[in-house]
Coordinates of C-alpha atoms in Angstrom, one line a residue:
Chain A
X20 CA 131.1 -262.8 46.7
X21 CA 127.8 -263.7 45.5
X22 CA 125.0 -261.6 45.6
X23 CA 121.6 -262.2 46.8
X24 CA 119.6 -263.0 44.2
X25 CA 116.8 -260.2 43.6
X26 CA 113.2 -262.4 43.9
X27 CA 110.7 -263.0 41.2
X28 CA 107.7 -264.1 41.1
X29 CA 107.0 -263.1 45.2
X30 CA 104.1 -262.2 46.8
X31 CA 104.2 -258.2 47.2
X32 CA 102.3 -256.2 50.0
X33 CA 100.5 -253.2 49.4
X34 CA 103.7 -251.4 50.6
X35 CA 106.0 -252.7 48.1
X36 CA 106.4 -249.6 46.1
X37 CA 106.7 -247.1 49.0
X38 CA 110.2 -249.5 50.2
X39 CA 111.3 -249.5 46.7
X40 CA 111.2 -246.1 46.3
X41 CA 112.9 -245.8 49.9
X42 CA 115.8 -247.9 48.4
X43 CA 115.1 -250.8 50.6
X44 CA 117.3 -253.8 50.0
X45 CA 114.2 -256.2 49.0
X46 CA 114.4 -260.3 49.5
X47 CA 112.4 -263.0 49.4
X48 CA 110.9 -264.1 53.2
X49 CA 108.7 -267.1 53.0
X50 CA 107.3 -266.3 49.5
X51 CA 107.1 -262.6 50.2
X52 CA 109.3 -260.1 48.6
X53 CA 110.3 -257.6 51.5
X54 CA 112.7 -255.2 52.8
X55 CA 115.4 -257.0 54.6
X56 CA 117.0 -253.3 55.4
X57 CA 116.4 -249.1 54.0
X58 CA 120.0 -248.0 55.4
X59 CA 121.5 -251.0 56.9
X60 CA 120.6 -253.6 59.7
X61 CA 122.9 -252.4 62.4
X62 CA 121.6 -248.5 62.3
X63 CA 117.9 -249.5 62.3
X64 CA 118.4 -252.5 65.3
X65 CA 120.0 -249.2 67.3
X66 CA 117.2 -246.7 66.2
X67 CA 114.5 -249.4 67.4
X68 CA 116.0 -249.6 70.8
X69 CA 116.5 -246.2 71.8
X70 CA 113.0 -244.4 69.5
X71 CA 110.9 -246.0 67.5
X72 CA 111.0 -248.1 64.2
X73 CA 107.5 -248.5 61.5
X74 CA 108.0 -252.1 60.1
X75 CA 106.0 -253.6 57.5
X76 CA 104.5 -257.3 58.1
X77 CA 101.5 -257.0 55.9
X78 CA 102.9 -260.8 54.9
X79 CA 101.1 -261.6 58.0
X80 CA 98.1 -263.7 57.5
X81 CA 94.6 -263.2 59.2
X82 CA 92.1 -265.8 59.4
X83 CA 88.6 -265.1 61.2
X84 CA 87.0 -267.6 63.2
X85 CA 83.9 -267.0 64.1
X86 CA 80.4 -268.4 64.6
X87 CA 78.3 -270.5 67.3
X88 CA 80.7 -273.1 69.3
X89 CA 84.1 -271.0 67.4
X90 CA 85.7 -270.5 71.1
X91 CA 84.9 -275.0 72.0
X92 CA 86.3 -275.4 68.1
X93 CA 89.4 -273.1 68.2
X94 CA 89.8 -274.8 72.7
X95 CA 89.7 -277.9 71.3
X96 CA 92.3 -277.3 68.4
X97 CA 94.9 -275.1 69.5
X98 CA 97.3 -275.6 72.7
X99 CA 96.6 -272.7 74.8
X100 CA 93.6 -272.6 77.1
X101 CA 91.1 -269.5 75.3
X102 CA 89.8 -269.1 79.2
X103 CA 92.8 -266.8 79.5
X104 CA 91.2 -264.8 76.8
X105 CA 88.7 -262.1 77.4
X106 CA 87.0 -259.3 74.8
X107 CA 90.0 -257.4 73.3
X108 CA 92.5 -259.1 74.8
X109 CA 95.0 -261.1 73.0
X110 CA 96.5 -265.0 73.4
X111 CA 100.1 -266.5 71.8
X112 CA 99.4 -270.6 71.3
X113 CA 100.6 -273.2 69.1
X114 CA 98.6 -274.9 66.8
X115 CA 100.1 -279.1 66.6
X116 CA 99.1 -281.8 64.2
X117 CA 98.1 -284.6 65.9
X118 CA 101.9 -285.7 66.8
X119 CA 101.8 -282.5 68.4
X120 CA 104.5 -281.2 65.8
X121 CA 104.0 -277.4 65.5
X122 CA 102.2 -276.2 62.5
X123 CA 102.4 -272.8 63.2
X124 CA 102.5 -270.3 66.3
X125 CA 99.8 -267.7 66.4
X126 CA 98.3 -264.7 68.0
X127 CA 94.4 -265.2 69.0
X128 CA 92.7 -261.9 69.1
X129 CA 89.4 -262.3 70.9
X130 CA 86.9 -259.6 69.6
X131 CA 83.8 -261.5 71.3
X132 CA 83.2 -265.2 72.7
X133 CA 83.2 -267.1 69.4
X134 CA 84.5 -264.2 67.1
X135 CA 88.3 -264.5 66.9
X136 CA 91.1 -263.3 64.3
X137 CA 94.1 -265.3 64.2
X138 CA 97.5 -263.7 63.1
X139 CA 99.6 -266.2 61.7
X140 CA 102.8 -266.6 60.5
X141 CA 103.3 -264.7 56.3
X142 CA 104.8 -268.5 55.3
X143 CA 102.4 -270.4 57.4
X144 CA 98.5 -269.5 56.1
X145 CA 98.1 -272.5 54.0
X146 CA 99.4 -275.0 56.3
X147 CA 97.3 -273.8 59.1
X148 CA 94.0 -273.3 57.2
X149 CA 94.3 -276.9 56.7
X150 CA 94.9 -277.6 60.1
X151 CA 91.5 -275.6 61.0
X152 CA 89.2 -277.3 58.0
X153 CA 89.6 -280.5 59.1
X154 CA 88.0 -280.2 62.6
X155 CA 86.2 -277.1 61.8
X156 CA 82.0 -277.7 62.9
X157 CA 79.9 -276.8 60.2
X158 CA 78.8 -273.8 62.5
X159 CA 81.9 -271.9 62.5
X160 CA 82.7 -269.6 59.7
X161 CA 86.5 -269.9 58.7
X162 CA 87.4 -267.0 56.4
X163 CA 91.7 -266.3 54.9
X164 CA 91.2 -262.4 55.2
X165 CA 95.0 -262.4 54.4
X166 CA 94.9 -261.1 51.0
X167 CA 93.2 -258.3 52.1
X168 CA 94.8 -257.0 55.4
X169 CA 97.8 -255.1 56.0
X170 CA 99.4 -254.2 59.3
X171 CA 102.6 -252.2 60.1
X172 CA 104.0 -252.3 63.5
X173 CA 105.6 -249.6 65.3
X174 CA 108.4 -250.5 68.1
X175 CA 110.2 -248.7 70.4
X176 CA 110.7 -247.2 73.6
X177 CA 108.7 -244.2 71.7
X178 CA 106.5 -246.1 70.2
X179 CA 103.2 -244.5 72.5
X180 CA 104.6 -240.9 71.7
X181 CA 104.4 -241.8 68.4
X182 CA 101.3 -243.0 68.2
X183 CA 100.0 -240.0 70.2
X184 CA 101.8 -237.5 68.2
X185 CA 101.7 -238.4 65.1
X186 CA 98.6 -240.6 64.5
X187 CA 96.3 -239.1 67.1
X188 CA 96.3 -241.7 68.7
X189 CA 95.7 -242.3 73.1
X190 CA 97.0 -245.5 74.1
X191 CA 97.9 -245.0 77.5
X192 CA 95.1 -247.3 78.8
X193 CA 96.4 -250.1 76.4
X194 CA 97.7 -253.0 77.9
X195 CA 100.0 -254.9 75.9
X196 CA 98.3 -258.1 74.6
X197 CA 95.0 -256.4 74.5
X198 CA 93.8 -254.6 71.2
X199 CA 90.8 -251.8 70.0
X200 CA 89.5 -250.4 67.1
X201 CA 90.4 -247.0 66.2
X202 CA 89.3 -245.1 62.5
X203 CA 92.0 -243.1 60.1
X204 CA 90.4 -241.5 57.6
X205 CA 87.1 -242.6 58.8
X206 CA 87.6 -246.1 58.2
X207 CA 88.1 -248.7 61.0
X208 CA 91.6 -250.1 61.7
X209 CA 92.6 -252.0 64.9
X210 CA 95.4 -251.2 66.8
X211 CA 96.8 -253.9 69.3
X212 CA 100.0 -253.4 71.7
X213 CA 102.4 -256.6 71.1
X214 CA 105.2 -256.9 69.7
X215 CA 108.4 -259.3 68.6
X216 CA 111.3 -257.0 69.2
X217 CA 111.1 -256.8 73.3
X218 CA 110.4 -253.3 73.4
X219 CA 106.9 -251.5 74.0
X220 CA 105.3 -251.5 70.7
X221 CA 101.8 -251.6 68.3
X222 CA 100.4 -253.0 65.4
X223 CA 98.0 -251.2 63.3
X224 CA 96.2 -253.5 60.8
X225 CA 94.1 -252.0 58.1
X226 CA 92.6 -252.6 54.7
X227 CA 95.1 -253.0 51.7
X228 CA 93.9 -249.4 50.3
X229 CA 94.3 -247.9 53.7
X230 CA 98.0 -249.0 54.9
X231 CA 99.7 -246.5 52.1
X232 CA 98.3 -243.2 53.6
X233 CA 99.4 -244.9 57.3
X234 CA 102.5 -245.8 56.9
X235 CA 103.1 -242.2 54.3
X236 CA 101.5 -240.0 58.1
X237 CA 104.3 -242.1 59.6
X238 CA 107.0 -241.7 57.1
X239 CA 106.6 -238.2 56.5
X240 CA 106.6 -237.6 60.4
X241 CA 110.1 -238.9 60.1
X242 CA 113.4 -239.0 62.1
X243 CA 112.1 -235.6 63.3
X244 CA 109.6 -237.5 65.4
X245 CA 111.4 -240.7 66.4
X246 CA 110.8 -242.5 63.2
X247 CA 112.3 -244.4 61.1
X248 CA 111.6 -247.4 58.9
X249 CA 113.1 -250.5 59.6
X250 CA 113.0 -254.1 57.8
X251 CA 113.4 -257.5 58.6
X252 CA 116.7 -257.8 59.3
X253 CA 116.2 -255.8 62.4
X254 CA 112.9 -257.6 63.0
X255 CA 115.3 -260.4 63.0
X256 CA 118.0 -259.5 65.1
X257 CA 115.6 -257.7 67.7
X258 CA 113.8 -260.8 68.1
X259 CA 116.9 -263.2 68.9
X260 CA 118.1 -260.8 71.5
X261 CA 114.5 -260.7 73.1
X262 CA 114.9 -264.6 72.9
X263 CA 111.3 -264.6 70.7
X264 CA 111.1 -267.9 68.1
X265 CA 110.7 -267.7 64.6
X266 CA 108.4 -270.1 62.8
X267 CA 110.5 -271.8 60.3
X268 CA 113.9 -271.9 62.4
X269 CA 113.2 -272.9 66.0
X270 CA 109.9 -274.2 65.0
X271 CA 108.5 -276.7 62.2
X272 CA 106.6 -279.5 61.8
X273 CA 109.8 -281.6 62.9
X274 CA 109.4 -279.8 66.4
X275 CA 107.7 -279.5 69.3
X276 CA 106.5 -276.8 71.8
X277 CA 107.7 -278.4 74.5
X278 CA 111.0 -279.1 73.0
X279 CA 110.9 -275.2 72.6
X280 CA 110.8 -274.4 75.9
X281 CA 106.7 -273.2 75.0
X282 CA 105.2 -275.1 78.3
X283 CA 103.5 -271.9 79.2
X284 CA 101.3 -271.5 75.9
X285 CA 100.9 -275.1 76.0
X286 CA 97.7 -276.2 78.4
X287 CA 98.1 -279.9 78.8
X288 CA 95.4 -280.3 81.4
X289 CA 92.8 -278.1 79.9
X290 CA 89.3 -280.1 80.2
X291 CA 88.9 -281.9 76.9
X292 CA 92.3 -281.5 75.8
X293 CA 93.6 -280.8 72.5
X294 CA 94.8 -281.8 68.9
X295 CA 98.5 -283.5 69.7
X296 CA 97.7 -283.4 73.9
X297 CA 98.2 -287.1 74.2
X298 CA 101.9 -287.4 72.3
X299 CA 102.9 -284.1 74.4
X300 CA 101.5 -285.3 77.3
X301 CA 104.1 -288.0 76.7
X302 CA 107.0 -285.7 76.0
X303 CA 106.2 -284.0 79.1
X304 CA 106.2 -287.1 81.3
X305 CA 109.4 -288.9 79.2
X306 CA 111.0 -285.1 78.8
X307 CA 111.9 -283.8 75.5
X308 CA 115.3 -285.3 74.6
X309 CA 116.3 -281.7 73.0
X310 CA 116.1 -278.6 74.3
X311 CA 115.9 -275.1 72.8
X312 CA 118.9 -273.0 74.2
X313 CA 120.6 -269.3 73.5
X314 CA 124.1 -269.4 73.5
X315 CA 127.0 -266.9 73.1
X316 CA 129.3 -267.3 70.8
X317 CA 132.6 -266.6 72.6
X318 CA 134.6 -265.8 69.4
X319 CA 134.3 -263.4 66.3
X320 CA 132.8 -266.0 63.9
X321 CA 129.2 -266.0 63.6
X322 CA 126.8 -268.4 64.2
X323 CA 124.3 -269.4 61.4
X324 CA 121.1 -271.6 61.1
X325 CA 122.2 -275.5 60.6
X326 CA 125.9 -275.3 61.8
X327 CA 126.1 -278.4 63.6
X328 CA 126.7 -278.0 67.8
X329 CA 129.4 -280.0 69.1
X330 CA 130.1 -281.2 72.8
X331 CA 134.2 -283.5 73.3
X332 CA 133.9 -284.2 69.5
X333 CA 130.0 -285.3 69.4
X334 CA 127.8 -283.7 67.6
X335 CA 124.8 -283.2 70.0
X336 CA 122.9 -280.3 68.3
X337 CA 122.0 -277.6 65.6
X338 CA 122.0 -274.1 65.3
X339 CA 118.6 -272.3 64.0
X340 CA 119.3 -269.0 64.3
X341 CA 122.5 -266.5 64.9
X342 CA 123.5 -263.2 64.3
X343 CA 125.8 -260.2 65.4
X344 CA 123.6 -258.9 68.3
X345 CA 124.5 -255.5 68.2
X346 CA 122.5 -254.7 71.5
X347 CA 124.3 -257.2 73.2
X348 CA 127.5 -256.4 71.5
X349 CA 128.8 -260.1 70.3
X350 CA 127.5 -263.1 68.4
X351 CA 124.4 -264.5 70.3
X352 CA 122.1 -267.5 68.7
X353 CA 119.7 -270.0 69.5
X354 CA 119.7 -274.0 68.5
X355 CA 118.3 -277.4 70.1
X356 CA 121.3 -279.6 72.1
X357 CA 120.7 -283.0 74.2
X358 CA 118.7 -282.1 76.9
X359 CA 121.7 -283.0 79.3
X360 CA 123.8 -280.1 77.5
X361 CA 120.9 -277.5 77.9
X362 CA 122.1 -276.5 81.2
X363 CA 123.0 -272.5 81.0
X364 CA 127.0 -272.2 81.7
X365 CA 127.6 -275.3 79.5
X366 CA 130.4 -275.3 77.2
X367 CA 129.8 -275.9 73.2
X368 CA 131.6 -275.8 70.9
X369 CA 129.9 -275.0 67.1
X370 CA 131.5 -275.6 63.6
X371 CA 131.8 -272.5 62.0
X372 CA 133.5 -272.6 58.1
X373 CA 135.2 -275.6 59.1
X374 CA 136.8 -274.5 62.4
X375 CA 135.3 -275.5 65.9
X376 CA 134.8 -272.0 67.8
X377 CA 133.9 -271.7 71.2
X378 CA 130.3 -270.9 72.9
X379 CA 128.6 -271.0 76.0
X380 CA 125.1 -271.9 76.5
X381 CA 123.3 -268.9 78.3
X382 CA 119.9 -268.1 79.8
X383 CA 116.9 -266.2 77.4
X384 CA 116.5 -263.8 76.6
X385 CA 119.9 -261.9 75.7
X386 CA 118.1 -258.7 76.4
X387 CA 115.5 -258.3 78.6
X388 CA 112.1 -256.9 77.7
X389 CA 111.4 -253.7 78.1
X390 CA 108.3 -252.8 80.5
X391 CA 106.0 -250.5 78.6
X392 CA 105.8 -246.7 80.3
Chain B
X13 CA 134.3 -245.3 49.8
X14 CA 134.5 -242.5 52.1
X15 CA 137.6 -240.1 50.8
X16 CA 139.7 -240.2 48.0
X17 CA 142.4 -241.3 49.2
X18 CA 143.4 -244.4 47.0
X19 CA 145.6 -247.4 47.9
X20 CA 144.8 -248.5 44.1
X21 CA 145.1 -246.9 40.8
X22 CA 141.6 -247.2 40.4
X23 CA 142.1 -246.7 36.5
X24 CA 144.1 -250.1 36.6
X25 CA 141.7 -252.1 38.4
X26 CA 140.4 -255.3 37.1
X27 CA 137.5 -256.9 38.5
X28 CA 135.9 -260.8 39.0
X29 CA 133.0 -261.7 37.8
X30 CA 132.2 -262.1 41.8
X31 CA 132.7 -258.5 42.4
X32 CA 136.8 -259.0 43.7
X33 CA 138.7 -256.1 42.3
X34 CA 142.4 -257.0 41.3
X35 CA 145.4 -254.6 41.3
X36 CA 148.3 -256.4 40.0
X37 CA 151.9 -254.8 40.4
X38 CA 154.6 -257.2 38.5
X39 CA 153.1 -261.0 39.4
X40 CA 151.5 -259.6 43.0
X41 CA 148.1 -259.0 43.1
X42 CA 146.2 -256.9 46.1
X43 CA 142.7 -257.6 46.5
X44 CA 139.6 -256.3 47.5
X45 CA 135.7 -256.2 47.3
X46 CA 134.2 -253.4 45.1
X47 CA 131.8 -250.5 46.5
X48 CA 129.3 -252.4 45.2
X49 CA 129.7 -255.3 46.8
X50 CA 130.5 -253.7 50.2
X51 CA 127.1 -252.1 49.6
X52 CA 125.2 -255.6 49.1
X53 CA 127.0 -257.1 51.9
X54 CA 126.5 -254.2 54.2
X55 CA 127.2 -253.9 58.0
X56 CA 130.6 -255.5 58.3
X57 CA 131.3 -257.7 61.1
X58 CA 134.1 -259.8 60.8
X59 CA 136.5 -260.9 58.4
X60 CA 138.0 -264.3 58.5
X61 CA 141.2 -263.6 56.6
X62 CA 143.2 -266.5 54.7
X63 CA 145.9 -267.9 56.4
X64 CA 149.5 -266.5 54.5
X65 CA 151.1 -268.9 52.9
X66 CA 148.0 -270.8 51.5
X67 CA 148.2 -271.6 47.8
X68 CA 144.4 -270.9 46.1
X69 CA 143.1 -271.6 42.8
X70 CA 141.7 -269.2 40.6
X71 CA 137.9 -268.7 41.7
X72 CA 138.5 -270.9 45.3
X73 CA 137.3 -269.8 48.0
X74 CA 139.7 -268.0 49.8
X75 CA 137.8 -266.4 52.7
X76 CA 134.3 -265.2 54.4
X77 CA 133.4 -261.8 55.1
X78 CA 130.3 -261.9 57.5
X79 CA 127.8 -258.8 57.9
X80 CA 124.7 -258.7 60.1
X81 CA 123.0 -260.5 57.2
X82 CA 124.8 -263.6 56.7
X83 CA 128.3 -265.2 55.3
X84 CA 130.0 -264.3 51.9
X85 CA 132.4 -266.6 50.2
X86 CA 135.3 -264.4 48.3
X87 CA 136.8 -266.0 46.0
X88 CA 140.7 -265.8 44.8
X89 CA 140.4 -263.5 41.1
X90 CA 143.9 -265.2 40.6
X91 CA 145.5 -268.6 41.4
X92 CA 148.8 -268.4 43.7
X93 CA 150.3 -268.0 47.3
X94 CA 148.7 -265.8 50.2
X95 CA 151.6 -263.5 51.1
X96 CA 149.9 -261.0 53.0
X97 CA 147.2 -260.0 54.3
X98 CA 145.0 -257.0 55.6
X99 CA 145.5 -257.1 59.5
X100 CA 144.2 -254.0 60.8
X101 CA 141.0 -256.0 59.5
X102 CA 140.6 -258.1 62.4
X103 CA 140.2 -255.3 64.6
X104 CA 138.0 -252.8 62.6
X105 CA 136.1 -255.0 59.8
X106 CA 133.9 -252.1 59.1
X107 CA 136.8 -250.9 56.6
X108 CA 136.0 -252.7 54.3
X109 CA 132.7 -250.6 54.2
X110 CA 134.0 -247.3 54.4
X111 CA 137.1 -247.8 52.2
X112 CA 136.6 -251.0 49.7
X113 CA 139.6 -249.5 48.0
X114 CA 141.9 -248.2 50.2
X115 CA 141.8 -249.3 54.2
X116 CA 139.6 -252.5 53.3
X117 CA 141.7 -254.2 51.2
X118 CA 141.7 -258.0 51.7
X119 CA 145.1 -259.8 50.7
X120 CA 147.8 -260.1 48.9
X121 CA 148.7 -263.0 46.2
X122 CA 151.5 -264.2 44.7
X123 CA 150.2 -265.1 41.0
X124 CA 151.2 -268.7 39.7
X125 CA 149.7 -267.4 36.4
X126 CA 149.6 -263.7 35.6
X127 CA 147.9 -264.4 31.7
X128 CA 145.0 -264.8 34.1
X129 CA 144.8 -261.4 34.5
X130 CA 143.6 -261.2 31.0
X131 CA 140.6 -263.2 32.2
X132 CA 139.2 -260.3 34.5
X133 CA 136.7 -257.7 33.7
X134 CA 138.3 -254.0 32.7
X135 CA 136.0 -251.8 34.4
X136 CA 133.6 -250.5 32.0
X137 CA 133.1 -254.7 31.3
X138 CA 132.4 -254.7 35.2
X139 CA 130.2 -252.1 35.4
X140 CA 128.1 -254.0 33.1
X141 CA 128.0 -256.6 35.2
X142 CA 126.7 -254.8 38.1
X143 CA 124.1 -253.0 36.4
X144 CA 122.7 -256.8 35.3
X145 CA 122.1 -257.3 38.8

């Protein structure tokens, strides 16, 4: 075999030590050395579903938004409609270039009308920076706060008794997609309830200096509490069971919302429109001629990102993600096929080391998402 | 490993540069992947075996082991025919985990060319290896 090569030369979060010294398997993800797993990806998928996991995405990036006319700018750039957003509240939307290919997807956190923190993808802070400077007024203040923010998020079915218990924490009036400010150590940190792993979760983001003494209140609370830390290989195969896209598989700048099945963060009709409206306004009316789909891999072999999708001998798609779900119990994935094969109940075949194995296109998500309480 | 209980003579093990250990008895070899390896790949979740009687080359691929993480080539450590290989695999894959040496053994070759042999890493060479990494 060939072992992964340890990264040089990546990015490291304030963390980095504390996983090291946890004897974290560390890789590189997007530029970023991380922990992929502590004591392997299968034990900490499980411990996520049934108590509650602490992961590390400082990677994360965080750009403020803010200044007079920051809510028309931020309307006018991105895909979802910001009237669905009110103080403290959160909003998932795209941001397209012009083609309406996807430049990133993002969380909007509305702190007041035209004061707004976007949370954007670890890989993707460059790309969409640029995206925002070119139709940015000169009234609105863009500022990368990425460098400078951690987070850690905390999933699981005891993910509230955790925060209760062990940071001191009362979230029980939290809706998910809304966010406060709370203080550790007498210094602010914000606390949303979101989440990429389908079950109830939160997110506490902090100052670099600040994030250590968290995540060590969490740490040393331990498995006696619920806890556990858990990397991004369960981040990974969490998501794909709760059927959640990851920037850089299902989407790119190659791809578009629509083609990912994202209609509902995408508000063609909002009054004034949007960068890329008028080229996915066409895609709506013309219909995407790909379609994002899960399938179940009705075999042993697994699935991985690029292995071509095949339908009587024609190609007609790629995978972009696959795994072992261990939740689900078999090999589950997700890829783009010709929208006439997208159909849930289809039969596919998909070219594993050199061997066609069978699979089944299947609703999303594999797992359904947890309601919080 | 998770008992003691060898399949190997561990003393008599040779290993690839690609972390295959080697036991060879006359000109068949048994192979396997060390602890070390089985450590890197983790989470075991299917084995796609070589088909017996397939003739390999020395360092061709002769199968994948898959874990939760992704796909890993193994390569043959010596060139000759597939004569067996580790059913009880196919069923429990997460052997290969608990006992690299014993239980989780891979296959069997018959070697074309046992001066290869020579070419493999004694262990205190492999160990050097590993701690490179």
């Amino acid at each position: 075999m060939t072992v992964l090569e340890e990264p040089t030369a990546l990015k490291k979060t304030p963390l980095y030590d504390r996983h090291t010294a946890l004897g974290a398997k560390i890789v590189d993800f997007s530029g970023w050395a991380m922990p992929v797993y502590y004591s392997g990806i299968l034990a900490e998928h499980e411990w996520v579903r049934k108590s509650c996991g602490v992961f590390d995405v400082s990677h994360l990036g965080e750009i403020h938004v803010k200044g007079p006319g920051a809510f028309q700018f931020l309307q006018a750039r991105l895909t979802n409609d910001l009237n669905k957003l009110k103080d403290n509240k959160i909003l998932y939307s795209l941001i397209c270039d012009e083609q309406g290919f996807t430049l990133d997807d993002i969380l909007i956190y509305q702190s007041r009308r035209d004061d707004y923190s976007l949370i954007v993808n670890g890989g993707s802070i460059g790309r969409v920076l640029e995206g925002l400077e070119k139709y940015v007024p000169e009234s609105v203040a863009l500022t990368d706060r990425s460098d400078d923010t951690a987070c850690v998020a905390i999933q699981g079915p005891r993910a509230e008794e955790v925060m209760r218990g062990v940071m001191g924490y009362e979230l029980r009036d939290l809706n998910t997609y809304f966010f406060k400010e709370e203080k550790f150590n007498g210094q602010p940190v914000w606390i949303s309830r979101s989440g990429y792993t389908g079950e109830d979760g939160f997110e506490i983001f902090s100052s670099n200096g600040l994030i250590v003494p968290i995540w060590d209140r969490l740490l040393a609370a331990g498995r006696e509490k619920g806890i556990l830390p858990a990397g991004l290989g369960a981040r990974n195969t969490l998501r794909l069971e709760a059927g959640n896209v990851l920037y850089g598989n299902e989407l790119d700048t190659a791809t578009t919302p629509l083609e990912a099945g994202l209609d509902w963060a995408v508000s063609l009709d909002k009054p004034g429109g949007f960068v890329g409206r008028d080229c996915l306004l066409v895609q709506r009316e013309r219909g995407p001629a790909r379609r994002l789909v899960g399938f179940r891999v009705l075999d042993k072999p697994v699935a991985r990102e690029h292995y071509p999708i095949f339908k009587s001998d024609r190609k007609i798609g790629t995978v972009t993600s696959g795994s072992f779900a261990p939740t689900v119990g078999g090999n589950i994935g997700m890829g783009y096929v010709e929208k006439k094969f997208s159909e849930p109940g289809t039969g596919i075949e998909i070219e594993i080391h050199g061997r066609r194995v069978p699979a089944e296109i299947v609703k999303l998500p594999f797992v359904p998402h947890k309601k919080r309480g | 490993m998770e008992n003691g209980e060898w399949r190997v003579d561990a003393s008599k093990l040779k290993y690839a540069q690609t972390h295959e250990w080697v036991s060879l008895k006359g000109n068949v070899a048994t192979v396997g992947i060390s602890d070390h390896a089985q450590k890197e790949i983790s989470d075991v979740v299917f084995v796609e075996l070589p088909a017996p009687g397939r003739v390999l080359k020395q360092k061709e691929s002769a199968m994948v082991i898959e874990s939760v993480k992704a796909a890993f080539d193994i390569y043959a450590p010596m060139s000759g025919k597939i004569t067996r290989v580790n059913e009880k695999l196919k069923d429990k894959p997460e052997l290969v985990n608990r006992s690299p040496y014993a239980d989780g053994w891979l296959f069997e070759i018959e070697c074309s060319n046992v001066k290869e042999w020579d070419s493999l890493l004694a262990g205190d060479a492999y160990e050097a290896v590993k701690s490179a990494h």
